[in-house]
Amino acid sequence: MLLIDKYAYMNKLASVHPLEKMTLSLGLLLLSLIMRDERISLITFIVMSAFIILSAKIPIKYYAKLLLLPGFFLLSSLVSILISITPSTSTLPAHIWSFSLNSWTIFVGSASLVTAQQLFFIVLGSISCLYFLILTTSVQSICHVLRLWRLPTLFVELVELTYRFIFIFLDSMQKIHLAQQARLGYSSPMQWLRSVSMLITALFAEMFQRSRELNNAMEARGGETVYWQEDVTYNMKNWLGIAAIFIFLIIYGGFF
């Protein structure tokens, strides 16, 4: 079991009803996307990170590592937004920095800086909302709420199967890769190419076998794959806290 899946089952908020956690995370995500306010997005990131680290007791080092992956794609996207290139003969728009090289001018426009800054905070807030959900809520609980919302059964089952196979795929890939490394399978370029081709072949065969086993298990259970513990109940204090957060952000953001 990967850590991200392990924490989803073994965090301090695992006993909280999933509808409350999904309402909080998806509500803040929508609020951040609709209002497009940097302050709201920053507050959302701080609130979600506090819940993840302080309430769910997810190690801060692990949370920081999770932020690094989308952070890399985010920063690379911001660079492409910030830097513009135009012929030297063209009139530059309002900008904060420019550099001429031969017949071209590289510059950072003021409008691009505002767009990049807004995008950075919105993405940061959105990522924290999604991490809060996947680090505190198991996939069975998420699918249970999706069924409560009357979403199509086929869609819910596809969500669960896709989620499951991502972890199965990563787990199998790690094991096979580790075994190949132990046999010096990546010691030379030719060995690397041979090992990668064997890894892909082995993964395909294992995924095919796992999917057949899962299909047989689902048929044996009448097609049901989602199981839910009925002992989790709603908490009025949690709902009041969620409502207070939404009301504060809406008023603070000047939505009305």
PDB file of C-alpha atoms in Angstrom:
ATOM      1  CA  MET A   1       0.000   0.000   0.000  1.00  0.00           C
ATOM      2  CA  LEU A   2       1.370   3.405  -0.953  1.00  0.00           C
ATOM      3  CA  LEU A   3       1.662   6.107   1.689  1.00  0.00           C
ATOM      4  CA  ILE A   4      -0.980   8.338   0.153  1.00  0.00           C
ATOM      5  CA  ASP A   5      -3.480   5.468   0.268  1.00  0.00           C
ATOM      6  CA  LYS A   6      -2.357   4.453   3.762  1.00  0.00           C
ATOM      7  CA  TYR A   7      -2.919   7.961   5.138  1.00  0.00           C
ATOM      8  CA  ALA A   8      -6.390   8.047   3.569  1.00  0.00           C
ATOM      9  CA  TYR A   9      -7.376   5.167   5.869  1.00  0.00           C
ATOM     10  CA  MET A  10      -5.197   5.925   8.923  1.00  0.00           C
ATOM     11  CA  ASN A  11      -5.419   9.680   9.514  1.00  0.00           C
ATOM     12  CA  LYS A  12      -6.997  11.429  12.498  1.00  0.00           C
ATOM     13  CA  LEU A  13      -9.937  12.619  10.383  1.00  0.00           C
ATOM     14  CA  ALA A  14     -10.749   9.163   8.992  1.00  0.00           C
ATOM     15  CA  SER A  15     -13.723   8.848  11.344  1.00  0.00           C
ATOM     16  CA  VAL A  16     -15.259  12.136  10.179  1.00  0.00           C
ATOM     17  CA  HIS A  17     -18.182  11.662   7.802  1.00  0.00           C
ATOM     18  CA  PRO A  18     -16.929  11.858   4.173  1.00  0.00           C
ATOM     19  CA  LEU A  19     -19.782  14.131   3.143  1.00  0.00           C
ATOM     20  CA  GLU A  20     -18.479  16.782   5.562  1.00  0.00           C
ATOM     21  CA  LYS A  21     -14.921  16.494   4.206  1.00  0.00           C
ATOM     22  CA  MET A  22     -16.044  16.530   0.588  1.00  0.00           C
ATOM     23  CA  THR A  23     -18.319  19.513   1.198  1.00  0.00           C
ATOM     24  CA  LEU A  24     -15.440  21.435   2.760  1.00  0.00           C
ATOM     25  CA  SER A  25     -12.815  20.572   0.140  1.00  0.00           C
ATOM     26  CA  LEU A  26     -14.979  20.823  -2.981  1.00  0.00           C
ATOM     27  CA  GLY A  27     -16.780  23.904  -1.650  1.00  0.00           C
ATOM     28  CA  LEU A  28     -13.523  25.759  -1.032  1.00  0.00           C
ATOM     29  CA  LEU A  29     -12.212  24.579  -4.394  1.00  0.00           C
ATOM     30  CA  LEU A  30     -15.245  25.985  -6.213  1.00  0.00           C
ATOM     31  CA  LEU A  31     -15.130  29.180  -4.155  1.00  0.00           C
ATOM     32  CA  SER A  32     -11.481  29.703  -5.045  1.00  0.00           C
ATOM     33  CA  LEU A  33     -12.095  29.076  -8.757  1.00  0.00           C
ATOM     34  CA  ILE A  34     -15.215  31.268  -8.942  1.00  0.00           C
ATOM     35  CA  MET A  35     -13.964  34.256  -6.945  1.00  0.00           C
ATOM     36  CA  ARG A  36     -10.441  34.182  -8.476  1.00  0.00           C
ATOM     37  CA  ASP A  37      -9.173  36.258  -5.587  1.00  0.00           C
ATOM     38  CA  GLU A  38      -5.574  35.817  -4.488  1.00  0.00           C
ATOM     39  CA  ARG A  39      -6.398  36.452  -0.838  1.00  0.00           C
ATOM     40  CA  ILE A  40      -9.176  33.839  -0.863  1.00  0.00           C
ATOM     41  CA  SER A  41      -6.910  31.299  -2.544  1.00  0.00           C
ATOM     42  CA  LEU A  42      -4.112  31.961  -0.048  1.00  0.00           C
ATOM     43  CA  ILE A  43      -6.493  31.625   2.906  1.00  0.00           C
ATOM     44  CA  THR A  44      -7.848  28.407   1.377  1.00  0.00           C
ATOM     45  CA  PHE A  45      -4.317  27.013   1.110  1.00  0.00           C
ATOM     46  CA  ILE A  46      -3.512  27.933   4.723  1.00  0.00           C
ATOM     47  CA  VAL A  47      -6.789  26.496   6.068  1.00  0.00           C
ATOM     48  CA  MET A  48      -6.511  23.251   4.095  1.00  0.00           C
ATOM     49  CA  SER A  49      -2.841  22.808   4.984  1.00  0.00           C
ATOM     50  CA  ALA A  50      -3.641  23.368   8.665  1.00  0.00           C
ATOM     51  CA  PHE A  51      -6.355  20.702   8.533  1.00  0.00           C
ATOM     52  CA  ILE A  52      -3.993  18.276   6.764  1.00  0.00           C
ATOM     53  CA  ILE A  53      -1.035  18.783   9.112  1.00  0.00           C
ATOM     54  CA  LEU A  54      -2.624  19.670  12.461  1.00  0.00           C
ATOM     55  CA  SER A  55      -6.000  17.902  12.357  1.00  0.00           C
ATOM     56  CA  ALA A  56      -5.328  14.856  10.168  1.00  0.00           C
ATOM     57  CA  LYS A  57      -1.738  14.547  11.507  1.00  0.00           C
ATOM     58  CA  ILE A  58      -0.203  14.017   8.083  1.00  0.00           C
ATOM     59  CA  PRO A  59       3.601  14.524   8.408  1.00  0.00           C
ATOM     60  CA  ILE A  60       4.604  17.940   7.143  1.00  0.00           C
ATOM     61  CA  LYS A  61       7.579  16.487   5.244  1.00  0.00           C
ATOM     62  CA  TYR A  62       5.321  14.137   3.303  1.00  0.00           C
ATOM     63  CA  TYR A  63       2.850  16.929   2.556  1.00  0.00           C
ATOM     64  CA  ALA A  64       5.706  19.145   1.343  1.00  0.00           C
ATOM     65  CA  LYS A  65       6.894  16.342  -0.968  1.00  0.00           C
ATOM     66  CA  LEU A  66       3.396  16.018  -2.407  1.00  0.00           C
ATOM     67  CA  LEU A  67       3.358  19.739  -3.127  1.00  0.00           C
ATOM     68  CA  LEU A  68       6.629  19.533  -5.027  1.00  0.00           C
ATOM     69  CA  LEU A  69       5.228  17.513  -7.945  1.00  0.00           C
ATOM     70  CA  PRO A  70       2.419  19.903  -8.990  1.00  0.00           C
ATOM     71  CA  GLY A  71       4.687  22.769  -7.937  1.00  0.00           C
ATOM     72  CA  PHE A  72       7.178  21.811 -10.646  1.00  0.00           C
ATOM     73  CA  PHE A  73       4.494  21.861 -13.374  1.00  0.00           C
ATOM     74  CA  LEU A  74       3.044  25.062 -11.952  1.00  0.00           C
ATOM     75  CA  LEU A  75       6.359  26.922 -11.991  1.00  0.00           C
ATOM     76  CA  SER A  76       7.203  25.724 -15.506  1.00  0.00           C
ATOM     77  CA  SER A  77       3.793  26.986 -16.673  1.00  0.00           C
ATOM     78  CA  LEU A  78       4.322  30.338 -14.974  1.00  0.00           C
ATOM     79  CA  VAL A  79       7.627  30.836 -16.781  1.00  0.00           C
ATOM     80  CA  SER A  80       5.890  30.434 -20.146  1.00  0.00           C
ATOM     81  CA  ILE A  81       3.250  32.970 -19.066  1.00  0.00           C
ATOM     82  CA  LEU A  82       5.723  35.505 -17.689  1.00  0.00           C
ATOM     83  CA  ILE A  83       8.287  35.616 -20.484  1.00  0.00           C
ATOM     84  CA  SER A  84       7.274  37.046 -23.854  1.00  0.00           C
ATOM     85  CA  ILE A  85       9.339  37.476 -27.025  1.00  0.00           C
ATOM     86  CA  THR A  86       8.693  40.103 -29.679  1.00  0.00           C
ATOM     87  CA  PRO A  87      10.679  41.666 -32.565  1.00  0.00           C
ATOM     88  CA  SER A  88      12.791  44.645 -31.526  1.00  0.00           C
ATOM     89  CA  THR A  89      10.903  46.855 -33.959  1.00  0.00           C
ATOM     90  CA  SER A  90       7.617  46.295 -32.109  1.00  0.00           C
ATOM     91  CA  THR A  91       6.414  48.627 -29.376  1.00  0.00           C
ATOM     92  CA  LEU A  92       6.564  46.934 -26.020  1.00  0.00           C
ATOM     93  CA  PRO A  93       3.461  46.951 -23.811  1.00  0.00           C
ATOM     94  CA  ALA A  94       3.735  47.937 -20.147  1.00  0.00           C
ATOM     95  CA  HIS A  95       6.506  45.798 -18.735  1.00  0.00           C
ATOM     96  CA  ILE A  96       8.789  45.468 -15.698  1.00  0.00           C
ATOM     97  CA  TRP A  97      11.847  43.960 -17.402  1.00  0.00           C
ATOM     98  CA  SER A  98      13.203  43.627 -20.923  1.00  0.00           C
ATOM     99  CA  PHE A  99      16.319  42.363 -22.666  1.00  0.00           C
ATOM    100  CA  SER A 100      17.248  42.831 -26.335  1.00  0.00           C
ATOM    101  CA  LEU A 101      19.118  40.110 -28.202  1.00  0.00           C
ATOM    102  CA  ASN A 102      19.888  40.712 -31.882  1.00  0.00           C
ATOM    103  CA  SER A 103      16.553  41.514 -33.508  1.00  0.00           C
ATOM    104  CA  TRP A 104      14.390  40.184 -30.676  1.00  0.00           C
ATOM    105  CA  THR A 105      13.308  41.499 -27.291  1.00  0.00           C
ATOM    106  CA  ILE A 106      12.576  39.319 -24.308  1.00  0.00           C
ATOM    107  CA  PHE A 107      10.380  40.980 -21.696  1.00  0.00           C
ATOM    108  CA  VAL A 108       8.115  40.393 -18.719  1.00  0.00           C
ATOM    109  CA  GLY A 109       4.861  42.299 -19.168  1.00  0.00           C
ATOM    110  CA  SER A 110       2.928  43.838 -16.292  1.00  0.00           C
ATOM    111  CA  ALA A 111      -0.274  42.081 -17.381  1.00  0.00           C
ATOM    112  CA  SER A 112       1.556  38.737 -17.567  1.00  0.00           C
ATOM    113  CA  LEU A 113       2.869  39.245 -14.049  1.00  0.00           C
ATOM    114  CA  VAL A 114      -0.648  39.856 -12.706  1.00  0.00           C
ATOM    115  CA  THR A 115      -1.981  36.792 -14.561  1.00  0.00           C
ATOM    116  CA  ALA A 116       0.855  34.574 -13.320  1.00  0.00           C
ATOM    117  CA  GLN A 117       0.443  35.780  -9.746  1.00  0.00           C
ATOM    118  CA  GLN A 118      -3.310  35.120  -9.814  1.00  0.00           C
ATOM    119  CA  LEU A 119      -2.823  31.695 -11.389  1.00  0.00           C
ATOM    120  CA  PHE A 120      -0.185  30.743  -8.830  1.00  0.00           C
ATOM    121  CA  PHE A 121      -2.431  31.365  -5.831  1.00  0.00           C
ATOM    122  CA  ILE A 122      -5.525  29.797  -7.413  1.00  0.00           C
ATOM    123  CA  VAL A 123      -3.650  26.608  -8.296  1.00  0.00           C
ATOM    124  CA  LEU A 124      -2.020  26.515  -4.856  1.00  0.00           C
ATOM    125  CA  GLY A 125      -5.404  26.753  -3.128  1.00  0.00           C
ATOM    126  CA  SER A 126      -6.959  24.176  -5.461  1.00  0.00           C
ATOM    127  CA  ILE A 127      -4.133  21.687  -4.900  1.00  0.00           C
ATOM    128  CA  SER A 128      -4.479  21.947  -1.128  1.00  0.00           C
ATOM    129  CA  CYS A 129      -8.233  21.235  -1.395  1.00  0.00           C
ATOM    130  CA  LEU A 130      -7.655  18.087  -3.447  1.00  0.00           C
ATOM    131  CA  TYR A 131      -4.828  16.897  -1.189  1.00  0.00           C
ATOM    132  CA  PHE A 132      -7.054  17.372   1.841  1.00  0.00           C
ATOM    133  CA  LEU A 133      -9.660  15.124   0.241  1.00  0.00           C
ATOM    134  CA  ILE A 134      -7.372  12.308  -0.926  1.00  0.00           C
ATOM    135  CA  LEU A 135      -5.237  12.319   2.260  1.00  0.00           C
ATOM    136  CA  THR A 136      -8.189  12.177   4.676  1.00  0.00           C
ATOM    137  CA  THR A 137     -10.853  10.219   2.777  1.00  0.00           C
ATOM    138  CA  SER A 138     -10.696   6.691   1.396  1.00  0.00           C
ATOM    139  CA  VAL A 139     -11.940   5.969  -2.102  1.00  0.00           C
ATOM    140  CA  GLN A 140     -14.786   3.843  -0.703  1.00  0.00           C
ATOM    141  CA  SER A 141     -16.001   6.823   1.309  1.00  0.00           C
ATOM    142  CA  ILE A 142     -15.769   9.128  -1.707  1.00  0.00           C
ATOM    143  CA  CYS A 143     -17.745   6.666  -3.827  1.00  0.00           C
ATOM    144  CA  HIS A 144     -20.331   6.382  -1.062  1.00  0.00           C
ATOM    145  CA  VAL A 145     -20.905  10.150  -1.180  1.00  0.00           C
ATOM    146  CA  LEU A 146     -21.027  10.105  -4.991  1.00  0.00           C
ATOM    147  CA  ARG A 147     -23.815   7.560  -4.744  1.00  0.00           C
ATOM    148  CA  LEU A 148     -25.608   9.725  -2.202  1.00  0.00           C
ATOM    149  CA  TRP A 149     -25.481  12.501  -4.807  1.00  0.00           C
ATOM    150  CA  ARG A 150     -27.258  10.145  -7.252  1.00  0.00           C
ATOM    151  CA  LEU A 151     -24.413  10.075  -9.753  1.00  0.00           C
ATOM    152  CA  PRO A 152     -24.623   7.205 -12.293  1.00  0.00           C
ATOM    153  CA  THR A 153     -23.492   3.865 -10.901  1.00  0.00           C
ATOM    154  CA  LEU A 154     -21.248   3.261 -13.907  1.00  0.00           C
ATOM    155  CA  PHE A 155     -19.437   6.556 -13.285  1.00  0.00           C
ATOM    156  CA  VAL A 156     -18.912   5.784  -9.578  1.00  0.00           C
ATOM    157  CA  GLU A 157     -17.551   2.319 -10.289  1.00  0.00           C
ATOM    158  CA  LEU A 158     -15.225   3.700 -12.944  1.00  0.00           C
ATOM    159  CA  VAL A 159     -13.910   6.225 -10.416  1.00  0.00           C
ATOM    160  CA  GLU A 160     -13.140   3.486  -7.914  1.00  0.00           C
ATOM    161  CA  LEU A 161     -11.615   1.118 -10.462  1.00  0.00           C
ATOM    162  CA  THR A 162      -9.433   3.858 -11.934  1.00  0.00           C
ATOM    163  CA  TYR A 163      -8.298   4.944  -8.475  1.00  0.00           C
ATOM    164  CA  ARG A 164      -7.510   1.359  -7.477  1.00  0.00           C
ATOM    165  CA  PHE A 165      -5.588   0.559 -10.622  1.00  0.00           C
ATOM    166  CA  ILE A 166      -3.416   3.649 -10.295  1.00  0.00           C
ATOM    167  CA  PHE A 167      -2.077   2.349  -6.976  1.00  0.00           C
ATOM    168  CA  ILE A 168      -1.852  -1.235  -8.183  1.00  0.00           C
ATOM    169  CA  PHE A 169       0.062  -0.056 -11.236  1.00  0.00           C
ATOM    170  CA  LEU A 170       2.480   2.073  -9.184  1.00  0.00           C
ATOM    171  CA  ASP A 171       2.987  -0.678  -6.605  1.00  0.00           C
ATOM    172  CA  SER A 172       3.724  -3.308  -9.260  1.00  0.00           C
ATOM    173  CA  MET A 173       6.041  -0.953 -11.104  1.00  0.00           C
ATOM    174  CA  GLN A 174       8.039  -0.236  -7.947  1.00  0.00           C
ATOM    175  CA  LYS A 175       8.451  -3.931  -7.141  1.00  0.00           C
ATOM    176  CA  ILE A 176       9.529  -4.904 -10.650  1.00  0.00           C
ATOM    177  CA  HIS A 177      11.876  -1.916 -10.913  1.00  0.00           C
ATOM    178  CA  LEU A 178      13.464  -2.762  -7.554  1.00  0.00           C
ATOM    179  CA  ALA A 179      13.988  -6.375  -8.617  1.00  0.00           C
ATOM    180  CA  GLN A 180      15.603  -5.237 -11.856  1.00  0.00           C
ATOM    181  CA  GLN A 181      17.889  -2.831 -10.016  1.00  0.00           C
ATOM    182  CA  ALA A 182      18.976  -5.648  -7.680  1.00  0.00           C
ATOM    183  CA  ARG A 183      20.054  -7.615 -10.771  1.00  0.00           C
ATOM    184  CA  LEU A 184      21.959  -4.603 -12.204  1.00  0.00           C
ATOM    185  CA  GLY A 185      19.334  -4.209 -14.881  1.00  0.00           C
ATOM    186  CA  TYR A 186      20.116  -0.517 -15.368  1.00  0.00           C
ATOM    187  CA  SER A 187      23.919  -0.648 -15.315  1.00  0.00           C
ATOM    188  CA  SER A 188      24.376   0.324 -19.015  1.00  0.00           C
ATOM    189  CA  PRO A 189      22.301   2.037 -21.723  1.00  0.00           C
ATOM    190  CA  MET A 190      21.556  -1.277 -23.443  1.00  0.00           C
ATOM    191  CA  GLN A 191      20.641  -2.923 -20.147  1.00  0.00           C
ATOM    192  CA  TRP A 192      18.442   0.079 -19.336  1.00  0.00           C
ATOM    193  CA  LEU A 193      16.589  -0.239 -22.658  1.00  0.00           C
ATOM    194  CA  ARG A 194      16.163  -3.984 -22.210  1.00  0.00           C
ATOM    195  CA  SER A 195      14.962  -3.600 -18.625  1.00  0.00           C
ATOM    196  CA  VAL A 196      12.459  -0.879 -19.520  1.00  0.00           C
ATOM    197  CA  SER A 197      10.956  -3.008 -22.301  1.00  0.00           C
ATOM    198  CA  MET A 198      10.700  -5.976 -19.916  1.00  0.00           C
ATOM    199  CA  LEU A 199       9.152  -3.711 -17.287  1.00  0.00           C
ATOM    200  CA  ILE A 200       6.444  -2.514 -19.690  1.00  0.00           C
ATOM    201  CA  THR A 201       5.712  -6.070 -20.821  1.00  0.00           C
ATOM    202  CA  ALA A 202       5.509  -7.371 -17.272  1.00  0.00           C
ATOM    203  CA  LEU A 203       3.260  -4.499 -16.197  1.00  0.00           C
ATOM    204  CA  PHE A 204       0.891  -5.082 -19.089  1.00  0.00           C
ATOM    205  CA  ALA A 205       0.642  -8.798 -18.285  1.00  0.00           C
ATOM    206  CA  GLU A 206       0.108  -8.173 -14.575  1.00  0.00           C
ATOM    207  CA  MET A 207      -2.526  -5.463 -15.125  1.00  0.00           C
ATOM    208  CA  PHE A 208      -4.375  -7.758 -17.502  1.00  0.00           C
ATOM    209  CA  GLN A 209      -4.310 -10.553 -14.922  1.00  0.00           C
ATOM    210  CA  ARG A 210      -5.398  -8.215 -12.096  1.00  0.00           C
ATOM    211  CA  SER A 211      -8.275  -6.829 -14.164  1.00  0.00           C
ATOM    212  CA  ARG A 212      -9.530 -10.350 -14.859  1.00  0.00           C
ATOM    213  CA  GLU A 213      -9.338 -11.248 -11.183  1.00  0.00           C
ATOM    214  CA  LEU A 214     -11.171  -8.048 -10.233  1.00  0.00           C
ATOM    215  CA  ASN A 215     -13.838  -8.663 -12.841  1.00  0.00           C
ATOM    216  CA  ASN A 216     -14.385 -12.195 -11.487  1.00  0.00           C
ATOM    217  CA  ALA A 217     -14.593 -10.837  -7.929  1.00  0.00           C
ATOM    218  CA  MET A 218     -17.149  -8.186  -8.961  1.00  0.00           C
ATOM    219  CA  GLU A 219     -19.275 -10.741 -10.772  1.00  0.00           C
ATOM    220  CA  ALA A 220     -19.181 -13.003  -7.703  1.00  0.00           C
ATOM    221  CA  ARG A 221     -20.525 -10.090  -5.622  1.00  0.00           C
ATOM    222  CA  GLY A 222     -23.218  -9.118  -8.074  1.00  0.00           C
ATOM    223  CA  GLY A 223     -21.301  -6.140  -9.475  1.00  0.00           C
ATOM    224  CA  GLU A 224     -20.982  -4.280  -6.156  1.00  0.00           C
ATOM    225  CA  THR A 225     -17.497  -2.969  -5.410  1.00  0.00           C
ATOM    226  CA  VAL A 226     -18.210  -0.231  -2.859  1.00  0.00           C
ATOM    227  CA  TYR A 227     -18.394  -1.087   0.824  1.00  0.00           C
ATOM    228  CA  TRP A 228     -19.232   1.355   3.534  1.00  0.00           C
ATOM    229  CA  GLN A 229     -19.147   1.341   7.335  1.00  0.00           C
ATOM    230  CA  GLU A 230     -22.488   2.543   8.612  1.00  0.00           C
ATOM    231  CA  ASP A 231     -21.180   3.598  12.042  1.00  0.00           C
ATOM    232  CA  VAL A 232     -19.897   7.009  10.842  1.00  0.00           C
ATOM    233  CA  THR A 233     -22.389   9.765  11.659  1.00  0.00           C
ATOM    234  CA  TYR A 234     -22.727  13.463  10.976  1.00  0.00           C
ATOM    235  CA  ASN A 235     -21.387  15.988  13.464  1.00  0.00           C
ATOM    236  CA  MET A 236     -23.264  19.259  13.912  1.00  0.00           C
ATOM    237  CA  LYS A 237     -20.110  21.057  15.114  1.00  0.00           C
ATOM    238  CA  ASN A 238     -18.326  20.164  11.898  1.00  0.00           C
ATOM    239  CA  TRP A 239     -21.187  21.522   9.773  1.00  0.00           C
ATOM    240  CA  LEU A 240     -21.230  24.756  11.788  1.00  0.00           C
ATOM    241  CA  GLY A 241     -17.458  25.084  11.349  1.00  0.00           C
ATOM    242  CA  ILE A 242     -17.735  24.499   7.581  1.00  0.00           C
ATOM    243  CA  ALA A 243     -20.545  27.053   7.305  1.00  0.00           C
ATOM    244  CA  ALA A 244     -18.493  29.583   9.321  1.00  0.00           C
ATOM    245  CA  ILE A 245     -15.509  29.150   6.970  1.00  0.00           C
ATOM    246  CA  PHE A 246     -17.660  29.647   3.862  1.00  0.00           C
ATOM    247  CA  ILE A 247     -19.461  32.691   5.273  1.00  0.00           C
ATOM    248  CA  PHE A 248     -16.164  34.284   6.343  1.00  0.00           C
ATOM    249  CA  LEU A 249     -14.556  33.767   2.921  1.00  0.00           C
ATOM    250  CA  ILE A 250     -17.623  35.009   1.034  1.00  0.00           C
ATOM    251  CA  ILE A 251     -17.854  38.161   3.154  1.00  0.00           C
ATOM    252  CA  TYR A 252     -14.075  38.709   3.148  1.00  0.00           C
ATOM    253  CA  GLY A 253     -13.915  38.303  -0.598  1.00  0.00           C
ATOM    254  CA  GLY A 254     -16.720  40.811  -1.087  1.00  0.00           C
ATOM    255  CA  PHE A 255     -18.795  38.367  -3.104  1.00  0.00           C
ATOM    256  CA  PHE A 256     -22.005  40.244  -2.251  1.00  0.00           C
TER     257      PHE A 256
END
